[in-house]
Every structure is written in structure tokens, then in C-alpha cells.
Coordinates of C-alpha atoms and ligand atoms in Angstrom, one line a residue:
M1 CA 65.1 58.4 27.7
H2 CA 62.5 57.1 30.1
Q3 CA 59.8 59.4 30.8
I4 CA 57.7 58.4 33.9
D5 CA 54.9 60.7 34.8
S6 CA 52.3 58.5 36.3
I7 CA 51.7 57.1 39.9
Y8 CA 49.2 54.5 40.8
I9 CA 46.1 55.3 42.9
D10 CA 42.9 53.3 43.5
G11 CA 43.7 51.1 40.6
H12 CA 44.5 53.6 38.0
F13 CA 47.7 55.2 36.6
V14 CA 47.2 58.9 37.3
T15 CA 49.2 62.1 36.6
P16 CA 50.6 63.2 40.1
H17 CA 49.5 66.4 41.5
G18 CA 53.1 67.1 42.2
T19 CA 55.1 68.8 39.5
E20 CA 58.7 68.4 40.6
L21 CA 60.9 66.5 38.1
F22 CA 63.8 64.2 39.0
D23 CA 66.6 62.9 36.7
L24 CA 67.4 59.2 36.6
H25 CA 70.9 58.3 35.8
N26 CA 72.8 55.3 34.6
P27 CA 75.5 55.2 37.5
A28 CA 77.8 53.1 35.3
T29 CA 78.3 56.2 32.8
G30 CA 76.8 59.1 34.8
A31 CA 74.5 59.7 31.9
V32 CA 70.9 60.9 32.3
T33 CA 68.7 58.0 31.2
G34 CA 65.1 59.3 32.2
R35 CA 63.0 61.8 34.1
V36 CA 60.3 61.1 36.7
R37 CA 57.5 63.3 37.8
L38 CA 57.3 63.1 41.5
A39 CA 54.2 62.9 43.7
D40 CA 53.6 65.4 46.6
E41 CA 51.6 65.4 49.8
E42 CA 48.4 65.7 48.2
D43 CA 49.0 62.6 46.1
A44 CA 50.1 60.7 49.3
H45 CA 46.7 61.8 50.8
A46 CA 44.8 60.6 47.9
A47 CA 46.6 57.2 48.1
I48 CA 46.0 56.8 51.8
A49 CA 42.2 57.5 51.2
A50 CA 42.0 54.9 48.5
A51 CA 43.8 52.4 50.7
K52 CA 41.4 53.3 53.6
R53 CA 38.4 52.8 51.4
A54 CA 39.7 49.3 50.3
F55 CA 40.4 48.0 53.8
P56 CA 37.1 47.0 55.2
A57 CA 36.4 44.5 52.3
F58 CA 39.9 43.3 51.9
S59 CA 40.5 42.7 55.5
R60 CA 37.7 40.2 55.5
T61 CA 38.9 38.2 52.5
A62 CA 39.7 34.4 53.0
K63 CA 43.2 33.1 53.2
A64 CA 42.6 31.2 50.0
E65 CA 41.6 34.4 48.2
R66 CA 44.8 36.2 49.3
I67 CA 47.0 33.2 48.5
A68 CA 45.6 33.2 45.0
L69 CA 46.2 36.8 44.7
L70 CA 49.8 36.6 45.8
H71 CA 50.5 33.8 43.3
R72 CA 48.9 36.1 40.5
M73 CA 51.1 39.0 41.6
G74 CA 54.2 36.8 41.6
D75 CA 53.5 35.4 38.1
A76 CA 52.9 38.9 36.8
V77 CA 56.1 40.2 38.0
A78 CA 57.9 37.1 36.7
A79 CA 56.4 37.7 33.3
R80 CA 58.4 41.1 33.3
R81 CA 61.7 39.5 34.4
D82 CA 63.8 40.6 31.4
E83 CA 62.7 44.2 31.5
L84 CA 63.1 44.3 35.5
L85 CA 66.6 42.8 35.0
D86 CA 67.5 45.7 32.5
A87 CA 66.2 48.4 34.8
V88 CA 68.0 47.1 37.7
I89 CA 71.3 47.0 35.8
E90 CA 70.8 50.5 34.1
E91 CA 69.2 52.4 37.0
Y92 CA 71.2 51.0 39.8
G93 CA 74.4 49.5 38.3
A94 CA 74.0 46.1 39.9
P95 CA 76.4 43.7 38.3
A96 CA 74.8 41.0 36.3
S97 CA 76.0 38.4 38.9
R98 CA 73.9 40.3 41.5
A99 CA 71.0 41.6 39.3
G100 CA 69.8 38.1 38.8
F101 CA 69.0 37.7 42.4
M102 CA 67.6 41.0 42.5
V103 CA 64.9 40.3 40.0
D104 CA 64.1 36.8 41.1
H105 CA 63.7 37.9 44.8
P106 CA 60.6 40.0 44.4
V107 CA 58.9 37.0 42.6
N108 CA 60.0 34.7 45.3
A109 CA 58.7 37.0 47.9
F110 CA 55.2 36.6 46.6
R111 CA 55.4 32.8 46.4
E112 CA 57.2 32.3 49.7
T113 CA 54.6 34.5 51.4
A114 CA 51.8 32.6 49.9
A115 CA 53.3 29.3 51.3
L116 CA 53.7 31.0 54.7
L117 CA 50.1 32.3 54.6
A118 CA 48.8 28.8 54.1
D119 CA 50.1 27.6 57.4
H120 CA 50.0 30.8 59.5
P121 CA 47.6 30.6 62.5
F122 CA 45.3 33.6 62.6
V123 CA 43.3 32.2 65.4
R124 CA 45.1 30.9 68.5
R125 CA 44.0 29.4 71.8
M126 CA 45.8 31.1 74.9
G127 CA 44.3 30.0 78.3
T128 CA 40.6 30.7 78.3
A129 CA 40.9 33.2 75.4
E130 CA 40.5 32.8 71.7
V131 CA 43.1 35.2 70.2
S132 CA 42.5 36.3 66.7
M133 CA 45.2 38.1 64.7
E134 CA 43.6 41.1 63.1
P135 CA 45.1 43.0 60.0
L136 CA 46.2 46.5 61.3
G137 CA 44.8 48.6 58.6
V138 CA 46.5 50.8 55.9
A139 CA 50.3 50.0 55.7
G140 CA 52.8 52.6 54.6
L141 CA 55.7 50.8 52.9
I142 CA 58.9 53.0 52.4
T143 CA 61.8 51.4 50.3
P144 CA 65.5 52.2 49.6
W145 CA 67.2 52.3 46.3
N146 CA 69.6 49.2 47.1
S147 CA 66.9 46.6 46.2
N148 CA 63.8 48.6 45.3
A149 CA 61.8 46.1 43.6
G150 CA 62.7 43.4 46.1
F151 CA 61.6 45.7 49.0
I152 CA 58.4 46.7 47.1
C153 CA 57.3 43.1 46.7
G154 CA 58.6 41.7 50.0
K155 CA 56.7 44.3 52.1
L156 CA 53.7 44.4 49.9
A157 CA 53.3 40.5 49.9
T158 CA 53.5 40.5 53.7
A159 CA 51.0 43.3 54.1
I160 CA 48.6 41.6 51.6
A161 CA 49.0 38.2 53.4
A162 CA 48.0 39.8 56.7
G163 CA 44.8 41.5 55.0
C164 CA 46.2 45.1 55.0
T165 CA 46.0 47.6 52.1
A166 CA 49.1 49.5 51.2
V167 CA 50.5 52.9 50.2
I168 CA 54.1 52.3 48.9
K169 CA 56.6 55.1 48.7
P170 CA 59.5 53.6 46.8
S171 CA 62.9 55.1 46.4
E172 CA 62.7 58.1 43.9
M173 CA 66.0 56.9 42.4
S174 CA 64.5 53.6 41.3
A175 CA 61.4 54.9 39.3
R176 CA 62.0 52.5 36.4
Q177 CA 61.9 49.4 38.5
T178 CA 58.9 50.8 40.3
Q179 CA 57.1 51.5 37.0
I180 CA 57.5 47.9 35.8
V181 CA 56.4 46.4 39.1
T182 CA 53.4 48.6 39.2
E183 CA 52.4 47.6 35.6
A184 CA 52.8 44.0 36.5
L185 CA 50.8 44.3 39.7
H186 CA 48.1 46.3 37.7
A187 CA 48.0 43.3 35.1
A188 CA 47.4 40.9 38.0
G189 CA 44.0 42.4 38.5
L190 CA 44.1 43.8 42.1
P191 CA 41.1 45.3 43.9
P192 CA 41.1 49.1 43.5
G193 CA 42.8 50.8 46.3
L194 CA 44.6 47.6 47.7
V195 CA 47.9 48.9 46.3
N196 CA 48.8 52.3 45.8
I197 CA 52.3 53.5 44.6
V198 CA 53.5 57.1 45.0
T199 CA 56.9 57.8 44.0
G200 CA 58.0 61.0 45.5
R201 CA 60.7 62.6 47.8
G202 CA 61.1 61.2 51.3
D203 CA 60.8 64.4 53.1
R204 CA 57.5 65.2 51.4
V205 CA 55.6 61.9 50.5
G206 CA 57.3 59.7 53.0
A207 CA 56.9 62.2 55.7
A208 CA 53.2 62.6 54.8
I209 CA 52.8 58.8 55.0
S210 CA 54.7 58.5 58.3
S211 CA 52.5 61.0 60.0
H212 CA 49.1 60.5 58.6
A213 CA 46.4 59.5 61.0
D214 CA 44.8 56.9 58.7
V215 CA 48.0 54.9 58.2
A216 CA 48.1 52.2 61.1
K217 CA 51.6 50.6 60.2
I218 CA 54.8 51.7 58.7
S219 CA 57.3 49.2 57.3
F220 CA 60.6 51.0 56.5
T221 CA 63.9 49.9 55.1
G222 CA 66.7 52.6 54.8
S223 CA 69.0 54.5 56.8
T224 CA 69.1 54.8 60.5
A225 CA 68.8 58.6 60.4
T226 CA 65.6 58.4 58.3
G227 CA 64.4 55.6 60.5
K228 CA 64.5 57.9 63.5
A229 CA 62.8 60.6 61.6
I230 CA 59.9 58.2 60.8
L231 CA 59.7 56.9 64.3
R232 CA 59.2 60.5 65.6
A233 CA 56.7 61.3 62.8
A234 CA 54.8 58.1 63.7
A235 CA 54.8 58.8 67.4
D236 CA 51.8 61.1 67.5
T237 CA 49.3 58.5 66.0
L238 CA 51.1 55.6 67.8
K239 CA 51.7 53.8 64.5
R240 CA 53.0 50.2 64.6
V241 CA 56.6 50.6 63.1
T242 CA 59.0 48.2 61.5
L243 CA 62.4 49.5 60.9
E244 CA 65.1 47.8 58.9
L245 CA 68.1 50.2 59.2
G246 CA 71.8 50.3 58.7
G247 CA 74.6 48.0 59.9
K248 CA 78.3 47.7 60.5
S249 CA 78.5 43.9 60.5
P250 CA 81.5 42.0 61.9
T251 CA 83.2 39.1 60.1
I252 CA 85.2 37.2 62.8
I253 CA 87.8 34.9 61.5
L254 CA 88.9 32.5 64.3
D255 CA 92.4 31.3 64.4
D256 CA 91.4 27.7 63.2
A257 CA 89.7 28.9 60.0
D258 CA 90.8 27.5 56.6
L259 CA 91.7 30.8 55.0
S260 CA 91.4 29.6 51.5
R261 CA 87.7 29.3 52.2
A262 CA 87.4 32.0 54.7
I263 CA 88.9 35.0 52.8
P264 CA 86.8 34.6 49.6
L265 CA 83.7 34.5 51.9
A266 CA 84.8 37.5 54.0
V267 CA 85.3 39.5 50.8
S268 CA 82.1 38.5 49.2
A269 CA 80.4 39.5 52.5
A270 CA 81.9 42.8 52.5
F271 CA 81.5 43.7 48.7
M272 CA 78.0 42.0 48.1
N273 CA 75.7 44.5 46.3
S274 CA 78.9 46.5 45.4
G275 CA 79.2 47.2 49.1
Q276 CA 75.9 48.9 49.2
A277 CA 74.2 46.3 51.5
C278 CA 73.0 46.8 55.0
I279 CA 74.3 43.3 55.9
A280 CA 77.8 43.9 54.5
G281 CA 80.5 42.4 56.5
T282 CA 82.5 45.4 56.6
R283 CA 84.7 44.9 59.8
L284 CA 87.0 41.9 59.4
L285 CA 88.1 40.8 62.8
A286 CA 91.5 39.0 62.3
P287 CA 93.5 37.1 65.1
R288 CA 96.9 38.7 65.7
S289 CA 98.5 35.2 65.4
R290 CA 97.5 35.0 61.8
L291 CA 97.3 38.6 60.8
A292 CA 100.1 38.7 58.2
E293 CA 98.7 35.8 56.3
I294 CA 95.1 37.3 56.5
E295 CA 96.4 40.7 55.2
A296 CA 98.2 39.2 52.3
L297 CA 95.4 36.9 51.2
T298 CA 92.6 39.6 51.6
K299 CA 94.8 42.1 49.7
A300 CA 95.2 39.7 46.8
A301 CA 91.4 38.9 46.8
V302 CA 90.5 42.6 47.0
E303 CA 93.0 43.3 44.2
A304 CA 91.5 40.7 42.1
V305 CA 87.8 42.1 42.4
R306 CA 86.5 43.1 39.1
T307 CA 84.7 46.5 38.7
G308 CA 83.3 48.1 35.6
D309 CA 80.7 47.2 33.0
P310 CA 77.7 45.8 35.1
R311 CA 76.7 43.6 32.2
D312 CA 80.1 41.8 32.1
P313 CA 79.6 38.6 34.0
A314 CA 83.0 38.8 35.4
T315 CA 82.2 42.0 37.2
T316 CA 81.4 41.7 40.8
V317 CA 81.5 45.3 42.0
G318 CA 79.4 47.9 40.1
P319 CA 79.2 51.5 40.5
M320 CA 77.8 53.5 43.5
V321 CA 74.2 54.4 42.9
S322 CA 74.7 58.1 42.7
R323 CA 77.4 60.9 42.7
T324 CA 76.5 61.5 46.3
Q325 CA 77.2 58.0 47.2
W326 CA 80.4 58.1 45.3
D327 CA 81.4 61.3 47.2
R328 CA 80.5 59.8 50.5
V329 CA 82.7 56.8 49.9
Q330 CA 85.5 58.9 49.0
R331 CA 85.1 61.0 52.1
Y332 CA 85.3 57.8 54.3
I333 CA 88.4 56.6 52.5
R334 CA 90.0 60.0 53.3
I335 CA 89.0 59.8 56.8
G336 CA 90.5 56.3 57.2
V337 CA 93.8 57.4 55.8
G338 CA 93.5 60.6 58.0
E339 CA 92.9 58.4 61.2
G340 CA 95.9 56.4 60.6
A341 CA 94.5 53.3 59.1
I342 CA 96.9 51.5 56.7
L343 CA 95.7 51.3 53.0
L344 CA 96.5 47.8 51.6
A345 CA 94.5 48.0 48.4
G346 CA 92.5 50.6 46.5
G347 CA 92.2 54.1 47.8
E348 CA 90.7 57.4 46.8
G349 CA 89.7 58.1 43.1
R350 CA 88.3 55.9 40.2
P351 CA 89.7 52.6 39.2
E352 CA 91.9 52.8 36.1
G353 CA 91.1 51.4 32.6
Q354 CA 87.4 51.8 32.8
G355 CA 87.1 52.9 29.1
E356 CA 83.5 54.0 28.3
F357 CA 82.7 53.6 31.9
S358 CA 85.3 56.1 33.1
G359 CA 82.4 58.7 33.8
G360 CA 80.6 56.2 36.1
W361 CA 80.6 56.4 39.8
F362 CA 83.1 53.6 40.3
V363 CA 85.0 53.3 43.6
R364 CA 88.3 51.4 43.9
P365 CA 87.7 48.3 46.0
T366 CA 89.5 49.3 49.1
L367 CA 91.1 47.4 52.0
F368 CA 92.5 48.9 55.2
T369 CA 94.3 47.3 58.0
G370 CA 95.6 48.4 61.4
V371 CA 92.0 49.7 62.0
R372 CA 91.0 50.2 65.6
N373 CA 87.3 49.9 66.4
D374 CA 87.1 53.3 67.6
M375 CA 88.0 54.8 64.2
T376 CA 85.2 56.4 62.0
I377 CA 85.6 53.8 59.3
A378 CA 84.9 51.0 61.9
R379 CA 81.9 52.8 63.4
E380 CA 80.0 54.4 60.7
E381 CA 78.3 52.7 57.7
I382 CA 80.2 53.5 54.6
F383 CA 77.9 51.7 52.1
G384 CA 80.5 51.1 49.4
P385 CA 83.2 48.6 48.8
V386 CA 85.5 49.4 51.7
L387 CA 86.7 46.7 54.1
S388 CA 88.6 47.2 57.3
I389 CA 90.8 44.6 59.0
I390 CA 90.8 45.0 62.8
P391 CA 93.2 42.8 64.7
Y392 CA 92.3 41.0 67.9
G393 CA 94.1 39.0 70.6
D394 CA 91.8 36.5 71.9
E395 CA 88.2 35.2 71.4
E396 CA 87.0 37.2 74.3
E397 CA 88.4 40.4 72.7
A398 CA 86.9 39.5 69.3
V399 CA 83.5 39.2 70.8
A400 CA 83.8 42.5 72.6
I401 CA 85.0 44.3 69.4
A402 CA 82.1 42.7 67.4
N403 CA 79.5 43.9 69.9
D404 CA 81.1 47.4 70.3
T405 CA 78.9 49.1 67.8
I406 CA 75.5 50.9 67.8
Y407 CA 74.4 48.4 65.2
G408 CA 73.3 44.8 65.3
L409 CA 71.9 43.5 62.1
Q410 CA 74.1 40.7 60.9
A411 CA 77.5 39.0 61.7
Y412 CA 79.7 36.3 60.2
V413 CA 81.8 33.7 62.1
L414 CA 84.4 31.9 59.9
A415 CA 86.1 29.0 61.8
G416 CA 87.4 25.4 61.3
D417 CA 85.7 24.0 64.5
T418 CA 82.1 24.7 64.0
A419 CA 81.2 23.9 67.7
R420 CA 83.6 26.7 68.7
A421 CA 82.1 29.0 66.0
R422 CA 78.7 28.3 67.5
R423 CA 79.9 29.3 71.0
V424 CA 81.1 32.6 69.5
A425 CA 77.9 33.1 67.6
D426 CA 75.8 32.7 70.6
R427 CA 77.6 35.7 72.1
I428 CA 77.1 38.1 69.2
V429 CA 74.4 40.8 69.5
A430 CA 72.9 40.7 66.0
G431 CA 69.7 39.7 64.3
R432 CA 71.3 37.0 62.2
V433 CA 74.7 35.3 62.7
L434 CA 76.0 33.2 59.8
I435 CA 78.6 30.6 60.4
N436 CA 80.9 29.8 57.5
S437 CA 78.1 30.9 55.1
L438 CA 76.4 33.7 53.4
A439 CA 72.9 32.0 53.5
H440 CA 69.6 33.6 53.4
D441 CA 66.5 31.9 54.6
P442 CA 63.2 33.4 54.0
K443 CA 61.5 31.7 56.8
A444 CA 63.9 33.0 59.4
P445 CA 63.2 36.4 60.9
F446 CA 65.4 39.3 59.6
G447 CA 66.1 42.5 61.3
G448 CA 68.3 44.2 63.8
F449 CA 69.2 44.6 67.4
K450 CA 70.0 48.1 68.7
Q451 CA 70.1 50.9 66.1
S452 CA 69.8 48.5 63.2
G453 CA 66.1 48.6 63.6
I454 CA 62.8 47.7 65.3
G455 CA 60.9 44.5 64.7
R456 CA 61.6 41.8 62.1
E457 CA 60.6 41.0 58.6
Y458 CA 60.2 37.5 56.9
G459 CA 58.5 34.4 58.0
S460 CA 55.9 34.4 60.8
F461 CA 57.6 37.2 62.8
G462 CA 57.3 39.2 59.7
L463 CA 53.6 38.4 59.1
D464 CA 52.7 39.0 62.7
A465 CA 54.2 42.5 62.5
F466 CA 51.0 43.5 60.2
L467 CA 48.7 41.9 62.7
E468 CA 47.3 42.9 66.2
P469 CA 46.1 40.3 68.6
K470 CA 42.6 40.5 69.9
S471 CA 41.4 38.3 72.7
L472 CA 37.9 37.0 73.0
M473 CA 36.9 35.5 76.5
G474 CA 33.8 34.6 78.4
E475 CA 30.7 32.6 77.4
G476 CA 30.6 31.0 73.9
V477 CA 34.3 31.2 73.3
Ligands
NAD1 P1 67.2 56.6 52.9 O1 67.0 56.5 54.5 O2 67.9 57.8 52.5 O3 66.0 56.4 52.2 C1 65.0 55.3 52.2 C2 63.8 55.7 51.8 O4 63.2 56.6 52.8 C3 63.6 56.4 50.5 O5 62.5 55.9 49.9 C4 63.6 57.8 50.9 O6 62.9 58.7 49.9 C5 62.7 57.7 52.2 N1 62.8 59.0 53.1 C6 63.8 59.8 53.2 N2 63.4 60.7 54.1 C7 62.2 60.4 54.7 C8 61.4 61.0 55.6 N3 61.7 62.0 56.3 N4 60.3 60.4 55.9 C9 60.0 59.2 55.2 N5 60.7 58.6 54.3 C10 61.9 59.2 54.0 O7 68.2 55.2 52.7 P2 68.8 54.8 51.2 O8 70.1 55.7 51.1 O9 67.7 54.8 50.2 O10 69.2 53.3 51.5 C11 70.3 53.1 52.1 C12 70.2 52.7 53.6 O11 69.3 51.7 53.6 C13 71.5 52.2 54.2 O12 71.7 52.7 55.5 C14 71.2 50.6 54.5 O13 71.9 50.1 55.5 C15 69.8 50.7 54.6 N6 69.3 49.3 54.4 C16 68.9 48.6 55.3 C17 68.2 47.3 55.1 C18 67.8 46.4 56.2 O14 67.0 45.5 55.9 N7 68.2 46.5 57.4 C19 68.3 46.9 53.9 C20 68.7 47.8 52.8 C21 69.1 49.1 53.1

């Protein structure tokens, strides 16, 4: 049993003022694996005060100092890789194939941000003005459970590169990952108050950070509903807000696609991170002229997906993170059937033959066809391994369906003729469009159009989001 009963404020591990206890589970078995003592509003206020005290000195540090700090932080997290890998698998059920990325990503975030900072222009000449990019102040960083260590380190690296100090509110469900990352960052020798980490409930600690007058910036990743609550809470003090929210990404297969390549890619796009990914390609847009072929190949690919023991390298889909998440996915599968979608693979209930993992929160990888874009399963984010095939007539209709969503985070276009794919990609309203690829580039901005969010993370757009331009004009400039 892991007992986690400290938070990190002003360079010290301290016992939270909050007394609420929260159970940690292994989602692959359902067993309780630990207990965390949660912070409350008073802890959040202490953390914000510490970050506020640290800001004046830290905001004036030289670039070189911050670059060295980022490297130390990256190295310190890298030194805990094995423990972090174990935590990600046990606490979250990430299959080993995915978990490797999830523990390398936090380290890379520090190193990539250090490289970015080296070249980032903090002083820019615009007309007669000298524009200096100033750090915003105390940044509140709020993360979800679906890549907790990655989001902590990614957001923190950017805040630090900008010269901001931070109060982090990680997902309460990921306290083991948070503990390991916090210990690593402490070992890196940070100035007191630069980084404060308060694990607590969203509606208490998250809400306290989102509304506090001394917090200048919120960077949030999570659900669209919570993002809207944060935006409202932040309005009174006009905080700068970056929101990375949900998605309902389309994967458009054009009629000239090589299906032997396109289908595995489409299924990977849908089921990445066990389907618990904001960028999951959950709407598979298939040309009617090749529908039967696409249905047969996708069904075979979905039936071949291995679920079960996350430590087995052959497993590609692990359990849902919680019982609540499992129930939610079951409900959507029922709704899909109820609204007349045709079930081609999977369905309600748990997969068979799970042995010692039969108590885990596993979902049957599920494929629907005959889905219309106005059905609930095509409109709402399910956050599980459920893929819907939506037939279309021509390219025009494919683009219309792809864009007919409140979201706009990511899209995939799979085609033979890449020039044609490019023309379609140009018409998709999404923050990222990937052609015949599942690539990620940390230099490219990431974020959503419409209700997928506000602002961008990664690269120079992400760094500028922690800075405010200040123009100097007149004599001597
Ligand atoms: P969530 O919105 O339930 O929680 C995210 C974080 O917000 C948690 O730390 C939670 O405690 C906190 N929170 C909850 N209520 C709050 C409030 N009122 N004020 C402040 N903070 C509050 O999301 P989740 O279930 O943890 O994560 C899954 C969601 O995250 C999905 O919708 C997914 O699409 C989205 N997501 C988006 C991205 C992206 O980059 N766009 C990436 C990963 C996940």
C-alpha cells in the first residue's frame, strides 16, 4: 500500500491542512493500492503565497540559468524512470507499449523546452517600439489523469522557461506519479517557492487556484465541462487562460487509400492510450464505395486488439482508469445500440478470459458502423476504445461531416494521393491535421479550435502563452 500524505510547498514536503483521504486503485485488478491525503483550499492559498514570494527574483533570472535548471529537472526525472514506469502502469493501467512514451515524455518536455528557450526571442523590435516579453506571474497548472506526469512536466517546463513560478494541481487519481515527480524535482535543487504541488480535489483546490487574485495564468488540460468552469472562475480577475480540452477527432479515409496501411493506422488513432486520449480518432469516415471492405478490415483489426495485463508487451488496450470511466463507456455503448448503430465488434461488458484481471475495468474494444453524425456516439467524447464508422458519399460530404462537431482538436486524413489529402486537410477545422501519420512534433503548436480549447501549448506559441508583451517607445529606445 502506498501512503501519500504530503504536498510540496515552498521547497518543503508538508502535511496538508486538508484531511480528506482518497483511495488509489490498480485499474487492471480493481484493488486498492494506496491512499492519499488531499490538500484543501488553505493549502492552495499557502502554495500560491509561496509562488508569489518566489516570483520577483525568479522572473529576473537569466535565460542561461533557466536552461540549466530545466536540464537539471529533466535529468532528475530521468533518474526515476523505472519507478515512474511502474507507477504509470499500476496507477493508470497504461499498457507497457504506451507507458514507455508516458515516462519519456516528461523528461523530453524539460529538454525540448530548454532547447526552445535558447532560441526564443524575449525582446522584439516592432516599428519604433522595443517589445519585451514579460513573465505573467504565478501560473496555476491543472492536469488530468490520462498523462499526469507528462502534463505536470510539460506545463511546468514552459512556465519556468517563461520566468513564471508555479502552483500545480495534479489529478488526484495520479498521486503516485505526482509523488515521484515531486521528489525528483526537489532533488534537482529548485529555489523555494518556484514549484508548489498540491494534490487535491478539483472542485476545492482546482477551484481555489482558478479564482485566486494572485494567480495570473491558468494552464489547464482536462474535460470541456471543467474547462468552462475554470474560465468562469478566472473571469473575475481576468487571468490569462490556456485550455486543452476534449475532442471527437475524425479520421477520413479517402477512396484511394491503401487500406492495408490505413486501417491499422485508423485503429491505432482510435485506441491510443486505451481510447483515453483527447486526440483519439473516434469517428472513422469511410467512403460508401469502399464501405464493405473498410468494415471487414476494421472489424478484423479491432477483434485482434489485445486487452488485459498492462505489463504484457502484446497488450495494446489497458483498462479504463476508474470504475466511473468504465460505467461511462458502457453507457455510451448502450446508447449507440439504442440509437440504431450496428455493432460490428465488442459491445457491453468485460472481455472474456481475463483471468486474474477479471476484476479490472476492461472494456471490450468496440466497433460500430452505420453511424450517423447526429448520433450521440458521434457527437460526445466517450474516452474509451469505441470506434464509429460513419459512411460518406463524396469528399465534400466527408469534409462537412468532419467539421460538424463542437470540437476541433485533431484530425487524420488517410489517402493514396497525398496532394489530394492535403487539399482535404486544408479544409478541416482542427488544431492539428495528420496525413497518413500519427506523428507528434513538440515544436508544432498543439491545441484546439472551437470547444476543444483556447490557446496553444508546445513550441514558441506555448511559451508566448506564459508571457505578456510590453512595448517601450520614445527617447532612448
Ligand atoms: P477533468 O476535467 O475531470 O479533470 C481535469 C483536472 O481538473 C483534474 O485535476 C481535476 O481534479 C480538475 N478539476 C475538476 N474540477 C475542477 C474545477 N471546478 N476547477 C478546477 N479544476 C478542476 O478531466 P479528466 O477526466 O481528468 O481528463 C479527461 C479529459 O481531459 C478528457 O475530456 C480529455 O479529452 C481531456 N484531455 C485533453 C487534452 C488536450 O490536450 N486537449 C489532453 C488530455 C486530456
